[in-house]
XYZ file of C-alpha atoms in Angstrom:
220
model
C 4.751 0.488 -15.402
C 2.753 3.720 -15.334
C 2.121 5.885 -12.331
C 0.109 4.140 -9.625
C -3.329 5.628 -8.932
C -5.640 4.933 -5.990
C -9.185 5.609 -7.217
C -11.884 5.800 -4.527
C -15.388 5.730 -6.031
C -18.443 3.806 -4.834
C -20.644 4.182 -7.918
C -19.776 1.150 -10.117
C -20.488 2.771 -13.496
C -18.450 5.887 -12.754
C -15.678 3.749 -11.257
C -15.503 1.469 -14.304
C -15.604 4.265 -16.887
C -13.062 6.589 -15.273
C -10.713 3.755 -14.286
C -10.765 2.516 -17.880
C -9.851 5.976 -19.180
C -6.994 6.174 -16.682
C -5.709 2.778 -17.788
C -5.886 3.800 -21.459
C -3.703 6.763 -20.520
C -1.113 4.344 -19.114
C -1.895 4.646 -15.407
C -1.835 1.613 -13.124
C -5.155 1.909 -11.269
C -6.349 0.355 -8.026
C -10.082 0.974 -7.509
C -11.641 1.023 -4.037
C -15.395 1.141 -3.349
C -15.226 2.446 0.230
C -12.905 4.466 2.429
C -11.807 1.546 4.581
C -10.654 -0.363 1.500
C -8.759 2.727 0.336
C -6.936 3.102 3.659
C -6.058 -0.606 3.638
C -4.639 -0.252 0.120
C -2.564 2.739 1.231
C -0.978 0.655 3.994
C -0.137 -2.187 1.606
C 0.950 -0.442 -1.584
C 2.684 2.683 -2.873
C 0.734 5.213 -4.937
C 1.697 8.328 -6.884
C -1.771 9.877 -6.708
C -5.154 9.374 -5.054
C -8.419 10.378 -6.746
C -11.024 10.424 -3.990
C -14.796 10.652 -3.972
C -16.006 12.169 -0.704
C -19.368 10.537 -0.024
C -18.371 6.871 0.162
C -19.214 4.134 2.695
C -17.366 3.413 5.955
C -14.750 6.188 5.841
C -15.314 9.406 3.905
C -12.975 10.631 1.207
C -12.049 13.609 3.388
C -10.961 11.249 6.152
C -8.883 9.300 3.623
C -7.324 12.622 2.583
C -6.438 13.301 6.229
C -4.855 9.841 6.482
C -2.786 10.475 3.350
C -1.566 13.853 4.529
C -0.596 12.370 7.898
C 1.243 9.361 6.500
C 2.299 10.345 2.964
C 2.336 14.167 2.781
C 3.927 14.307 -0.683
C 1.268 12.213 -2.437
C -0.822 14.048 -5.034
C -4.569 14.044 -4.252
C -7.592 15.054 -6.331
C -11.016 15.211 -4.711
C -13.700 14.070 -7.181
C -17.179 14.620 -5.813
C -20.737 15.807 -6.404
C -20.396 18.109 -3.376
C -19.913 21.590 -4.760
C -20.517 23.664 -1.625
C -17.880 26.131 -0.565
C -17.460 24.702 2.953
C -16.535 21.221 1.698
C -14.129 22.628 -0.866
C -12.422 24.788 1.750
C -12.174 21.759 4.055
C -10.461 19.782 1.280
C -8.013 22.540 0.355
C -7.210 23.163 4.036
C -6.127 19.500 4.110
C -3.884 20.269 1.088
C -5.852 18.572 -1.663
C -4.126 19.388 -4.969
C -7.381 19.806 -6.873
C -11.152 19.624 -6.389
C -13.265 18.370 -9.292
C -17.060 18.453 -9.190
C -19.001 15.590 -10.799
C -20.176 14.984 -13.417
C -16.809 15.453 -15.098
C -15.508 14.631 -18.553
C -12.960 11.790 -18.336
C -10.691 13.760 -20.667
C -10.781 16.815 -18.395
C -10.009 14.652 -15.347
C -7.025 13.123 -17.157
C -5.783 16.610 -18.063
C -6.034 17.719 -14.437
C -4.086 14.622 -13.362
C -1.448 15.320 -15.995
C -1.122 18.926 -14.850
C -0.553 17.896 -11.242
C 2.049 15.314 -12.226
C 3.928 17.983 -14.159
C 4.142 20.042 -10.962
C 5.204 17.153 -8.734
C 8.921 16.527 -8.639
C 9.911 12.894 -9.268
C 11.726 12.878 -5.929
C 8.457 13.695 -4.161
C 7.066 10.224 -4.697
C 6.108 8.654 -1.409
C 8.911 6.630 0.167
C 7.887 4.502 3.093
C 10.163 4.648 6.084
C 11.163 1.415 7.748
C 10.209 -2.043 6.559
C 7.530 -2.337 3.861
C 6.190 -5.524 2.278
C 4.944 -5.117 -1.309
C 2.863 -8.260 -1.658
C 1.961 -7.754 -5.292
C 5.605 -7.503 -6.336
C 6.902 -10.107 -3.844
C 9.362 -7.468 -2.702
C 10.457 -6.252 0.723
C 11.917 -2.749 1.073
C 13.564 -0.807 3.852
C 13.380 3.002 3.654
C 12.443 2.619 -0.006
C 15.421 0.404 -0.885
C 14.628 -3.149 -2.084
C 16.023 -6.064 -0.096
C 17.550 -8.897 -2.076
C 15.525 -11.836 -0.756
C 14.809 -15.235 -2.239
C 11.143 -16.165 -2.674
C 11.248 -18.446 0.385
C 12.871 -15.721 2.488
C 10.269 -13.203 1.331
C 7.370 -15.545 2.150
C 8.827 -16.254 5.582
C 9.227 -12.552 6.351
C 5.752 -11.759 4.970
C 4.142 -14.453 7.140
C 5.719 -13.126 10.333
C 5.133 -9.473 9.360
C 1.391 -10.010 8.732
C 0.745 -11.315 12.257
C 3.304 -9.641 14.527
C 1.630 -10.785 17.757
C 1.640 -14.452 16.760
C 4.418 -16.939 17.462
C 4.771 -19.423 14.601
C 6.155 -22.923 14.976
C 8.549 -24.191 12.343
C 5.860 -26.552 11.046
C 3.395 -23.674 10.605
C 5.982 -21.628 8.732
C 6.754 -24.541 6.431
C 3.032 -24.810 5.567
C 2.865 -21.062 4.827
C 5.956 -21.125 2.617
C 5.887 -24.507 0.906
C 2.240 -25.532 1.456
C 2.318 -29.323 1.700
C 4.964 -29.855 -0.969
C 7.993 -29.856 1.334
C 9.422 -33.120 2.584
C 12.360 -32.829 4.931
C 13.641 -31.441 8.201
C 11.831 -28.449 9.712
C 15.246 -26.965 10.524
C 15.152 -25.520 6.995
C 13.271 -22.640 8.661
C 16.243 -21.988 10.936
C 18.475 -21.710 7.867
C 16.091 -19.220 6.227
C 15.905 -17.163 9.429
C 19.695 -17.083 9.645
C 19.973 -15.852 6.042
C 17.190 -13.296 6.556
C 18.891 -11.820 9.595
C 22.016 -11.251 7.493
C 20.038 -9.391 4.824
C 17.755 -7.279 7.029
C 19.031 -3.875 8.269
C 17.969 -4.800 11.790
C 16.806 -7.996 13.452
C 13.061 -8.200 12.821
C 12.795 -11.868 13.812
C 12.520 -12.893 17.434
C 13.308 -16.437 18.513
C 10.795 -17.779 21.024
C 12.639 -20.610 22.729
C 10.818 -23.906 22.588
C 8.171 -22.621 20.164
C 9.451 -20.912 17.028
C 9.631 -17.393 15.633
C 7.806 -14.071 15.875
C 8.051 -10.725 14.087
C 9.794 -8.071 16.175
C 8.678 -4.470 15.700
C 11.201 -1.782 14.821
C 12.893 0.049 17.668
C-alpha cells in the first residue's frame, strides 16, 4: 500500500481532481470536506502526510495543523490554499508546516512537492501512536505501534468496549455487537474472549462490572 494521505478540501471539483492524481501516483488518499472530519480521521487512522486547505467549514486548516503538531509532530503537512497573504503564510510556517502552496496549483507540481517532502522525511519519522490504537479499516489493534495478535471476535469485542469507554456492556449486548444475531449458545463465550484478550493485551483494558458485564478501562 502507498503512503497514506489526509486531504482536506471542501471544493468538490478540486478535491476529486487532486485526489485522483494522488491515487494515480500510488498514494492511499482519505478526503475530508471539513476540519472536524479531518480531525476525526486523524484520531482513527495513521497518515504519512496531510494536505490541508485553510478555509474549510467547522474547523480551519490552520487549526487542524495545530492539532497535528500537538499530537503527531513528525507528520508531513502541506498547506494548500487560495490565501496568499504573508501573515497567513507566516502563521502556517510558525506551526511548522512543511510547505505552503497557493491555489490554483498544477496537480503535477503538487505531486512533485509531496515527493520532495517525502524524500526529506526519514522512514522512522512516520507517526507511531502511543498506547492502544484501534485501526478499524484494517481490523487491527496496536499498542505503541506494535500489532496485537487478536482473532476477529477478540478484535470486535475490544473495539466495542473501546468505542464507548463510559458504557458498561452486558454479555448479551456484546454478543449482538460481535456475532449479530447469528450466535446460538451460552453468553459465557464472552467471558472466554475476555480471558483470552487479557492475556494478549499489554495491560488490563477490560474492567469487570460485577452483576452487569464489562467496560473499557482507560490506560494508567
